[in-house]
Amino acid sequence: MGINFSEVDGVIFDLDGTLVASSLDFRAIKTHLQCPLEQDILIHIDSLTDPHQQQLAHQYILDQELADAQQARWLSRGQQLVAEATQHNLPMAIVTRNSIAATQLKISNNQIPISLVITREDAPPKPDPTALLSVANQWQIPASRCLYVGDFIYDQQAAQRAGMQFLMV
């Protein structure tokens, strides 16, 4: 599971399950929010018609993410990939469905050396490719020369929709 750096001019990473371990229990979260197991949690919350219920659901997700962020630690494979990209002097970014608060906590606690970060507050969440394309645009690198590294089907779908290379970890 390596990267052919001759074909890559920039590397974008997912956060949870890719760079850091996450213990979020999505089944329990969905059950608490009365979200069907087959439905995306964020789409479910956005579909709630009562603004108060929507606010409570967003707060519940944030509370779960922040609790998880306290425990999140580097994954050795993620740390290795960041080191390899650094050795090749490649620009790096993180695109995550996490909140900015949880993301900043995970990055800070683990001293992850990546400053360009896009969360769900900054762009539509994956599998929407907007965040990935925004990074490629900021770098002025064709999307086809960027690599997105992730661990979930949404990561793969976002990379495909953006026309980027993808590495499943």
Short mmCIF file of N, CA and C in Angstrom, two decimals:
data_model
loop_
_atom_site.label_atom_id
_atom_site.label_comp_id
_atom_site.label_asym_id
_atom_site.label_seq_id
_atom_site.Cartn_x
_atom_site.Cartn_y
_atom_site.Cartn_z
N MET A 1 0.85 -1.17 0.00
CA MET A 1 0.00 0.00 0.00
C MET A 1 0.90 1.24 0.00
N GLY A 2 1.53 1.51 -1.12
CA GLY A 2 2.41 2.65 -1.20
C GLY A 2 1.91 3.68 -2.18
N ILE A 3 2.60 4.78 -2.22
CA ILE A 3 2.24 5.88 -3.11
C ILE A 3 3.31 6.00 -4.17
N ASN A 4 2.88 6.10 -5.42
CA ASN A 4 3.81 6.39 -6.51
C ASN A 4 3.92 7.91 -6.60
N PHE A 5 4.92 8.46 -5.94
CA PHE A 5 5.05 9.91 -5.84
C PHE A 5 5.38 10.58 -7.17
N SER A 6 5.78 9.82 -8.17
CA SER A 6 6.06 10.43 -9.48
C SER A 6 4.78 10.90 -10.16
N GLU A 7 3.64 10.42 -9.68
CA GLU A 7 2.35 10.77 -10.29
C GLU A 7 1.52 11.69 -9.41
N VAL A 8 2.12 12.19 -8.32
CA VAL A 8 1.37 12.97 -7.33
C VAL A 8 2.09 14.29 -7.07
N ASP A 9 1.32 15.39 -7.11
CA ASP A 9 1.87 16.71 -6.81
C ASP A 9 1.32 17.30 -5.51
N GLY A 10 0.37 16.61 -4.89
CA GLY A 10 -0.21 17.06 -3.63
C GLY A 10 -1.00 15.92 -3.00
N VAL A 11 -1.01 15.85 -1.67
CA VAL A 11 -1.70 14.77 -0.97
C VAL A 11 -2.70 15.36 0.01
N ILE A 12 -3.92 14.87 -0.08
CA ILE A 12 -5.00 15.28 0.82
C ILE A 12 -5.38 14.06 1.64
N PHE A 13 -5.53 14.25 2.92
CA PHE A 13 -5.87 13.15 3.82
C PHE A 13 -7.24 13.34 4.44
N ASP A 14 -7.94 12.23 4.61
CA ASP A 14 -9.08 12.17 5.51
C ASP A 14 -8.47 12.19 6.92
N LEU A 15 -9.26 12.42 7.93
CA LEU A 15 -8.73 12.48 9.29
C LEU A 15 -9.01 11.18 10.07
N ASP A 16 -10.25 10.94 10.43
CA ASP A 16 -10.60 9.77 11.25
C ASP A 16 -10.42 8.48 10.46
N GLY A 17 -9.69 7.55 11.07
CA GLY A 17 -9.48 6.25 10.44
C GLY A 17 -8.36 6.27 9.42
N THR A 18 -7.84 7.45 9.12
CA THR A 18 -6.76 7.60 8.14
C THR A 18 -5.51 8.14 8.83
N LEU A 19 -5.63 9.28 9.48
CA LEU A 19 -4.50 9.85 10.22
C LEU A 19 -4.58 9.53 11.71
N VAL A 20 -5.79 9.56 12.25
CA VAL A 20 -5.97 9.27 13.68
C VAL A 20 -7.04 8.21 13.89
N ALA A 21 -6.91 7.50 14.99
CA ALA A 21 -7.92 6.51 15.36
C ALA A 21 -9.17 7.23 15.86
N SER A 22 -10.30 6.64 15.61
CA SER A 22 -11.57 7.20 16.06
C SER A 22 -12.40 6.08 16.67
N SER A 23 -13.04 6.40 17.78
CA SER A 23 -13.90 5.40 18.42
C SER A 23 -15.37 5.80 18.36
N LEU A 24 -15.70 6.70 17.42
CA LEU A 24 -17.10 7.10 17.28
C LEU A 24 -17.95 5.88 16.93
N ASP A 25 -19.04 5.70 17.65
CA ASP A 25 -19.95 4.58 17.42
C ASP A 25 -21.14 5.12 16.61
N PHE A 26 -21.00 5.04 15.28
CA PHE A 26 -22.02 5.62 14.41
C PHE A 26 -23.37 4.93 14.56
N ARG A 27 -23.38 3.65 14.85
CA ARG A 27 -24.65 2.95 15.05
C ARG A 27 -25.38 3.53 16.26
N ALA A 28 -24.65 3.73 17.35
CA ALA A 28 -25.26 4.31 18.56
C ALA A 28 -25.70 5.75 18.32
N ILE A 29 -24.89 6.51 17.59
CA ILE A 29 -25.24 7.90 17.29
C ILE A 29 -26.52 7.93 16.45
N LYS A 30 -26.57 7.09 15.43
CA LYS A 30 -27.77 7.05 14.58
C LYS A 30 -29.00 6.63 15.38
N THR A 31 -28.83 5.65 16.26
CA THR A 31 -29.95 5.21 17.08
C THR A 31 -30.44 6.36 17.97
N HIS A 32 -29.50 7.06 18.60
CA HIS A 32 -29.87 8.19 19.46
C HIS A 32 -30.63 9.27 18.68
N LEU A 33 -30.19 9.51 17.45
CA LEU A 33 -30.80 10.56 16.62
C LEU A 33 -32.00 10.07 15.82
N GLN A 34 -32.36 8.80 16.01
CA GLN A 34 -33.45 8.19 15.25
C GLN A 34 -33.21 8.30 13.75
N CYS A 35 -31.96 8.10 13.38
CA CYS A 35 -31.55 8.14 11.97
C CYS A 35 -31.53 6.71 11.45
N PRO A 36 -32.19 6.44 10.33
CA PRO A 36 -32.12 5.09 9.76
C PRO A 36 -30.66 4.69 9.54
N LEU A 37 -30.33 3.44 9.84
CA LEU A 37 -28.94 2.99 9.76
C LEU A 37 -28.35 3.16 8.37
N GLU A 38 -29.17 3.08 7.34
CA GLU A 38 -28.66 3.19 5.97
C GLU A 38 -28.53 4.64 5.50
N GLN A 39 -28.98 5.60 6.32
CA GLN A 39 -28.95 7.00 5.91
C GLN A 39 -27.73 7.71 6.50
N ASP A 40 -27.20 8.66 5.76
CA ASP A 40 -26.11 9.50 6.22
C ASP A 40 -26.60 10.36 7.38
N ILE A 41 -25.81 10.44 8.44
CA ILE A 41 -26.22 11.20 9.64
C ILE A 41 -26.43 12.68 9.34
N LEU A 42 -25.49 13.28 8.60
CA LEU A 42 -25.60 14.72 8.34
C LEU A 42 -26.80 15.04 7.45
N ILE A 43 -27.09 14.18 6.51
CA ILE A 43 -28.28 14.38 5.66
C ILE A 43 -29.53 14.24 6.51
N HIS A 44 -29.53 13.27 7.41
CA HIS A 44 -30.67 13.09 8.30
C HIS A 44 -30.92 14.35 9.13
N ILE A 45 -29.87 14.88 9.71
CA ILE A 45 -30.02 16.08 10.54
C ILE A 45 -30.54 17.25 9.70
N ASP A 46 -29.99 17.41 8.51
CA ASP A 46 -30.43 18.50 7.64
C ASP A 46 -31.89 18.34 7.22
N SER A 47 -32.39 17.11 7.24
CA SER A 47 -33.78 16.87 6.82
C SER A 47 -34.79 17.12 7.95
N LEU A 48 -34.30 17.31 9.17
CA LEU A 48 -35.22 17.58 10.29
C LEU A 48 -35.90 18.93 10.06
N THR A 49 -37.19 18.96 10.23
CA THR A 49 -37.94 20.19 9.94
C THR A 49 -38.02 21.13 11.14
N ASP A 50 -37.85 20.60 12.34
CA ASP A 50 -37.90 21.43 13.54
C ASP A 50 -36.51 22.00 13.81
N PRO A 51 -36.34 23.32 13.71
CA PRO A 51 -35.01 23.91 13.92
C PRO A 51 -34.40 23.59 15.29
N HIS A 52 -35.24 23.49 16.31
CA HIS A 52 -34.73 23.16 17.65
C HIS A 52 -34.18 21.73 17.68
N GLN A 53 -34.92 20.80 17.07
CA GLN A 53 -34.45 19.40 17.00
C GLN A 53 -33.15 19.32 16.20
N GLN A 54 -33.09 20.10 15.13
CA GLN A 54 -31.89 20.12 14.30
C GLN A 54 -30.69 20.63 15.11
N GLN A 55 -30.91 21.70 15.88
CA GLN A 55 -29.85 22.25 16.72
C GLN A 55 -29.40 21.24 17.77
N LEU A 56 -30.34 20.57 18.41
CA LEU A 56 -30.00 19.55 19.40
C LEU A 56 -29.20 18.41 18.78
N ALA A 57 -29.58 18.01 17.58
CA ALA A 57 -28.88 16.92 16.90
C ALA A 57 -27.45 17.33 16.55
N HIS A 58 -27.29 18.54 16.04
CA HIS A 58 -25.94 19.03 15.73
C HIS A 58 -25.09 19.10 17.00
N GLN A 59 -25.68 19.56 18.10
CA GLN A 59 -24.93 19.63 19.36
C GLN A 59 -24.54 18.24 19.85
N TYR A 60 -25.45 17.28 19.69
CA TYR A 60 -25.15 15.90 20.10
C TYR A 60 -23.96 15.36 19.30
N ILE A 61 -23.98 15.58 18.00
CA ILE A 61 -22.87 15.12 17.14
C ILE A 61 -21.57 15.81 17.59
N LEU A 62 -21.61 17.11 17.81
CA LEU A 62 -20.43 17.84 18.24
C LEU A 62 -19.90 17.29 19.56
N ASP A 63 -20.78 17.04 20.52
CA ASP A 63 -20.37 16.50 21.81
C ASP A 63 -19.68 15.14 21.63
N GLN A 64 -20.22 14.29 20.77
CA GLN A 64 -19.62 12.98 20.51
C GLN A 64 -18.24 13.14 19.87
N GLU A 65 -18.15 14.06 18.91
CA GLU A 65 -16.87 14.28 18.21
C GLU A 65 -15.81 14.82 19.17
N LEU A 66 -16.18 15.76 20.02
CA LEU A 66 -15.21 16.33 20.95
C LEU A 66 -14.73 15.30 21.97
N ALA A 67 -15.63 14.45 22.44
CA ALA A 67 -15.22 13.38 23.35
C ALA A 67 -14.25 12.43 22.64
N ASP A 68 -14.56 12.10 21.39
CA ASP A 68 -13.68 11.23 20.60
C ASP A 68 -12.33 11.90 20.36
N ALA A 69 -12.34 13.20 20.11
CA ALA A 69 -11.11 13.93 19.80
C ALA A 69 -10.12 13.89 20.97
N GLN A 70 -10.64 13.85 22.19
CA GLN A 70 -9.75 13.78 23.37
C GLN A 70 -8.90 12.53 23.36
N GLN A 71 -9.44 11.45 22.78
CA GLN A 71 -8.75 10.15 22.80
C GLN A 71 -8.01 9.83 21.50
N ALA A 72 -8.25 10.60 20.47
CA ALA A 72 -7.71 10.27 19.13
C ALA A 72 -6.19 10.34 19.12
N ARG A 73 -5.58 9.31 18.60
CA ARG A 73 -4.12 9.24 18.49
C ARG A 73 -3.72 8.88 17.07
N TRP A 74 -2.53 9.33 16.68
CA TRP A 74 -1.97 9.01 15.37
C TRP A 74 -2.12 7.52 15.07
N LEU A 75 -2.46 7.22 13.85
CA LEU A 75 -2.36 5.86 13.35
C LEU A 75 -0.99 5.75 12.68
N SER A 76 -0.29 4.65 12.91
CA SER A 76 1.07 4.53 12.40
C SER A 76 1.13 4.66 10.89
N ARG A 77 0.15 4.09 10.18
CA ARG A 77 0.15 4.19 8.71
C ARG A 77 -0.05 5.63 8.27
N GLY A 78 -0.93 6.36 8.93
CA GLY A 78 -1.14 7.76 8.60
C GLY A 78 0.10 8.59 8.86
N GLN A 79 0.74 8.33 9.98
CA GLN A 79 1.97 9.05 10.31
C GLN A 79 3.05 8.77 9.27
N GLN A 80 3.13 7.53 8.83
CA GLN A 80 4.11 7.14 7.81
C GLN A 80 3.84 7.84 6.48
N LEU A 81 2.58 7.91 6.07
CA LEU A 81 2.23 8.55 4.81
C LEU A 81 2.51 10.06 4.85
N VAL A 82 2.25 10.69 5.98
CA VAL A 82 2.56 12.12 6.14
C VAL A 82 4.07 12.32 6.05
N ALA A 83 4.83 11.46 6.69
CA ALA A 83 6.30 11.57 6.64
C ALA A 83 6.80 11.40 5.20
N GLU A 84 6.24 10.45 4.47
CA GLU A 84 6.65 10.23 3.07
C GLU A 84 6.31 11.44 2.20
N ALA A 85 5.14 11.99 2.38
CA ALA A 85 4.75 13.17 1.60
C ALA A 85 5.66 14.35 1.95
N THR A 86 6.01 14.47 3.22
CA THR A 86 6.91 15.53 3.66
C THR A 86 8.28 15.36 3.02
N GLN A 87 8.78 14.14 2.98
CA GLN A 87 10.08 13.86 2.36
C GLN A 87 10.10 14.25 0.88
N HIS A 88 8.95 14.15 0.23
CA HIS A 88 8.84 14.50 -1.19
C HIS A 88 8.45 15.97 -1.39
N ASN A 89 8.43 16.73 -0.30
CA ASN A 89 8.10 18.16 -0.35
C ASN A 89 6.76 18.44 -1.01
N LEU A 90 5.79 17.57 -0.77
CA LEU A 90 4.47 17.73 -1.36
C LEU A 90 3.57 18.55 -0.42
N PRO A 91 2.75 19.42 -0.98
CA PRO A 91 1.77 20.09 -0.13
C PRO A 91 0.77 19.05 0.39
N MET A 92 0.29 19.29 1.61
CA MET A 92 -0.66 18.38 2.23
C MET A 92 -1.84 19.16 2.79
N ALA A 93 -2.98 18.48 2.82
CA ALA A 93 -4.19 19.07 3.39
C ALA A 93 -4.99 17.95 4.04
N ILE A 94 -5.95 18.36 4.84
CA ILE A 94 -6.91 17.44 5.45
C ILE A 94 -8.30 17.88 5.02
N VAL A 95 -9.10 16.93 4.55
CA VAL A 95 -10.52 17.16 4.27
C VAL A 95 -11.29 16.14 5.09
N THR A 96 -12.14 16.63 5.98
CA THR A 96 -12.84 15.76 6.91
C THR A 96 -14.31 16.17 7.07
N ARG A 97 -15.12 15.21 7.43
CA ARG A 97 -16.53 15.47 7.75
C ARG A 97 -16.67 15.91 9.21
N ASN A 98 -15.58 15.94 9.95
CA ASN A 98 -15.59 16.37 11.35
C ASN A 98 -15.92 17.85 11.47
N SER A 99 -16.30 18.25 12.67
CA SER A 99 -16.45 19.67 12.99
C SER A 99 -15.06 20.29 13.08
N ILE A 100 -15.01 21.59 12.95
CA ILE A 100 -13.72 22.27 13.05
C ILE A 100 -13.15 22.14 14.46
N ALA A 101 -13.99 22.20 15.48
CA ALA A 101 -13.50 22.11 16.87
C ALA A 101 -12.85 20.75 17.13
N ALA A 102 -13.50 19.67 16.73
CA ALA A 102 -12.93 18.33 16.93
C ALA A 102 -11.68 18.14 16.08
N THR A 103 -11.71 18.66 14.87
CA THR A 103 -10.56 18.53 13.98
C THR A 103 -9.35 19.25 14.56
N GLN A 104 -9.54 20.48 15.02
CA GLN A 104 -8.42 21.23 15.58
C GLN A 104 -7.85 20.54 16.81
N LEU A 105 -8.71 19.95 17.62
CA LEU A 105 -8.26 19.24 18.82
C LEU A 105 -7.42 18.02 18.42
N LYS A 106 -7.87 17.26 17.45
CA LYS A 106 -7.13 16.08 17.01
C LYS A 106 -5.78 16.47 16.41
N ILE A 107 -5.77 17.52 15.62
CA ILE A 107 -4.52 17.98 15.00
C ILE A 107 -3.55 18.48 16.07
N SER A 108 -4.05 19.28 17.00
CA SER A 108 -3.21 19.84 18.05
C SER A 108 -2.67 18.75 18.98
N ASN A 109 -3.54 17.88 19.45
CA ASN A 109 -3.12 16.84 20.40
C ASN A 109 -2.08 15.90 19.81
N ASN A 110 -2.10 15.73 18.49
CA ASN A 110 -1.19 14.79 17.84
C ASN A 110 -0.07 15.48 17.07
N GLN A 111 -0.06 16.81 17.12
CA GLN A 111 0.97 17.60 16.43
C GLN A 111 1.07 17.18 14.95
N ILE A 112 -0.07 17.10 14.30
CA ILE A 112 -0.11 16.75 12.88
C ILE A 112 0.34 17.98 12.09
N PRO A 113 1.39 17.84 11.27
CA PRO A 113 1.99 19.00 10.60
C PRO A 113 1.29 19.41 9.30
N ILE A 114 -0.03 19.56 9.37
CA ILE A 114 -0.80 19.94 8.19
C ILE A 114 -1.66 21.14 8.57
N SER A 115 -1.48 22.24 7.84
CA SER A 115 -2.20 23.47 8.20
C SER A 115 -3.44 23.74 7.34
N LEU A 116 -3.48 23.22 6.12
CA LEU A 116 -4.65 23.43 5.27
C LEU A 116 -5.69 22.36 5.61
N VAL A 117 -6.78 22.81 6.22
CA VAL A 117 -7.81 21.89 6.72
C VAL A 117 -9.18 22.39 6.29
N ILE A 118 -9.98 21.48 5.75
CA ILE A 118 -11.36 21.80 5.38
C ILE A 118 -12.28 20.83 6.11
N THR A 119 -13.23 21.39 6.88
CA THR A 119 -14.18 20.60 7.64
C THR A 119 -15.58 20.75 7.04
N ARG A 120 -16.54 20.12 7.67
CA ARG A 120 -17.91 20.21 7.16
C ARG A 120 -18.49 21.61 7.29
N GLU A 121 -17.89 22.46 8.14
CA GLU A 121 -18.35 23.84 8.22
C GLU A 121 -17.83 24.70 7.07
N ASP A 122 -16.78 24.21 6.40
CA ASP A 122 -16.14 24.97 5.34
C ASP A 122 -16.65 24.64 3.93
N ALA A 123 -17.16 23.43 3.76
CA ALA A 123 -17.59 22.96 2.44
C ALA A 123 -18.59 21.82 2.64
N PRO A 124 -19.38 21.53 1.60
CA PRO A 124 -20.29 20.40 1.73
C PRO A 124 -19.51 19.13 2.07
N PRO A 125 -20.05 18.29 2.96
CA PRO A 125 -19.32 17.10 3.39
C PRO A 125 -19.19 16.06 2.27
N LYS A 126 -18.13 15.26 2.38
CA LYS A 126 -17.95 14.15 1.45
C LYS A 126 -19.17 13.24 1.54
N PRO A 127 -19.60 12.68 0.45
CA PRO A 127 -18.89 12.41 -0.80
C PRO A 127 -18.90 13.56 -1.81
N ASP A 128 -19.45 14.71 -1.45
CA ASP A 128 -19.39 15.88 -2.33
C ASP A 128 -17.90 16.22 -2.56
N PRO A 129 -17.49 16.44 -3.80
CA PRO A 129 -16.07 16.69 -4.09
C PRO A 129 -15.61 18.13 -3.92
N THR A 130 -16.51 19.03 -3.51
CA THR A 130 -16.19 20.46 -3.45
C THR A 130 -14.92 20.75 -2.66
N ALA A 131 -14.79 20.17 -1.47
CA ALA A 131 -13.62 20.45 -0.63
C ALA A 131 -12.33 19.99 -1.30
N LEU A 132 -12.36 18.82 -1.91
CA LEU A 132 -11.16 18.32 -2.59
C LEU A 132 -10.77 19.23 -3.75
N LEU A 133 -11.75 19.64 -4.52
CA LEU A 133 -11.48 20.52 -5.66
C LEU A 133 -10.99 21.89 -5.19
N SER A 134 -11.49 22.35 -4.05
CA SER A 134 -11.04 23.61 -3.48
C SER A 134 -9.55 23.55 -3.13
N VAL A 135 -9.12 22.44 -2.55
CA VAL A 135 -7.70 22.28 -2.21
C VAL A 135 -6.85 22.29 -3.47
N ALA A 136 -7.24 21.50 -4.46
CA ALA A 136 -6.47 21.45 -5.72
C ALA A 136 -6.39 22.86 -6.34
N ASN A 137 -7.49 23.59 -6.28
CA ASN A 137 -7.52 24.95 -6.81
C ASN A 137 -6.57 25.87 -6.04
N GLN A 138 -6.59 25.78 -4.70
CA GLN A 138 -5.69 26.59 -3.90
C GLN A 138 -4.23 26.29 -4.21
N TRP A 139 -3.95 25.03 -4.45
CA TRP A 139 -2.58 24.63 -4.78
C TRP A 139 -2.23 24.91 -6.24
N GLN A 140 -3.23 25.18 -7.04
CA GLN A 140 -3.06 25.35 -8.49
C GLN A 140 -2.43 24.09 -9.10
N ILE A 141 -2.98 22.95 -8.69
CA ILE A 141 -2.55 21.64 -9.17
C ILE A 141 -3.77 20.97 -9.80
N PRO A 142 -3.63 20.37 -10.99
CA PRO A 142 -4.77 19.65 -11.56
C PRO A 142 -5.24 18.55 -10.60
N ALA A 143 -6.53 18.39 -10.49
CA ALA A 143 -7.09 17.38 -9.59
C ALA A 143 -6.51 16.00 -9.87
N SER A 144 -6.25 15.70 -11.12
CA SER A 144 -5.72 14.38 -11.49
C SER A 144 -4.32 14.14 -10.95
N ARG A 145 -3.63 15.19 -10.51
CA ARG A 145 -2.28 15.06 -9.95
C ARG A 145 -2.30 15.09 -8.42
N CYS A 146 -3.52 15.10 -7.85
CA CYS A 146 -3.67 15.06 -6.40
C CYS A 146 -4.09 13.66 -5.98
N LEU A 147 -3.67 13.29 -4.79
CA LEU A 147 -4.03 12.00 -4.20
C LEU A 147 -4.85 12.26 -2.95
N TYR A 148 -5.99 11.60 -2.87
CA TYR A 148 -6.78 11.65 -1.64
C TYR A 148 -6.64 10.31 -0.94
N VAL A 149 -6.27 10.34 0.33
CA VAL A 149 -6.06 9.14 1.13
C VAL A 149 -7.18 9.06 2.15
N GLY A 150 -7.92 7.95 2.15
CA GLY A 150 -9.03 7.82 3.07
C GLY A 150 -9.30 6.37 3.43
N ASP A 151 -10.34 6.18 4.24
CA ASP A 151 -10.64 4.84 4.75
C ASP A 151 -12.11 4.45 4.58
N PHE A 152 -12.88 5.24 3.87
CA PHE A 152 -14.33 4.98 3.82
C PHE A 152 -14.84 5.22 2.41
N ILE A 153 -15.96 4.64 2.09
CA ILE A 153 -16.54 4.75 0.75
C ILE A 153 -16.78 6.21 0.37
N TYR A 154 -17.17 7.07 1.32
CA TYR A 154 -17.38 8.49 1.00
C TYR A 154 -16.09 9.13 0.51
N ASP A 155 -14.96 8.70 1.07
CA ASP A 155 -13.67 9.23 0.64
C ASP A 155 -13.40 8.84 -0.81
N GLN A 156 -13.63 7.58 -1.11
CA GLN A 156 -13.42 7.08 -2.47
C GLN A 156 -14.36 7.77 -3.46
N GLN A 157 -15.61 7.91 -3.08
CA GLN A 157 -16.58 8.56 -3.97
C GLN A 157 -16.21 10.02 -4.21
N ALA A 158 -15.77 10.73 -3.17
CA ALA A 158 -15.39 12.13 -3.33
C ALA A 158 -14.19 12.25 -4.26
N ALA A 159 -13.20 11.38 -4.08
CA ALA A 159 -12.02 11.40 -4.95
C ALA A 159 -12.39 11.13 -6.40
N GLN A 160 -13.24 10.13 -6.62
CA GLN A 160 -13.66 9.81 -7.99
C GLN A 160 -14.41 10.98 -8.60
N ARG A 161 -15.31 11.59 -7.85
CA ARG A 161 -16.09 12.72 -8.36
C ARG A 161 -15.21 13.93 -8.66
N ALA A 162 -14.09 14.05 -7.91
CA ALA A 162 -13.17 15.17 -8.12
C ALA A 162 -12.16 14.86 -9.22
N GLY A 163 -12.10 13.62 -9.68
CA GLY A 163 -11.11 13.23 -10.69
C GLY A 163 -9.72 13.08 -10.10
N MET A 164 -9.66 12.73 -8.81
CA MET A 164 -8.38 12.56 -8.13
C MET A 164 -8.02 11.09 -7.99
N GLN A 165 -6.74 10.87 -7.79
CA GLN A 165 -6.27 9.54 -7.45
C GLN A 165 -6.73 9.25 -6.02
N PHE A 166 -6.85 7.96 -5.68
CA PHE A 166 -7.33 7.62 -4.36
C PHE A 166 -6.55 6.44 -3.82
N LEU A 167 -6.24 6.50 -2.52
CA LEU A 167 -5.61 5.39 -1.81
C LEU A 167 -6.47 5.05 -0.60
N MET A 168 -6.98 3.82 -0.58
CA MET A 168 -7.76 3.34 0.57
C MET A 168 -6.80 2.76 1.59
N VAL A 169 -6.90 3.24 2.83
CA VAL A 169 -6.06 2.69 3.90
C VAL A 169 -6.90 1.93 4.89
#
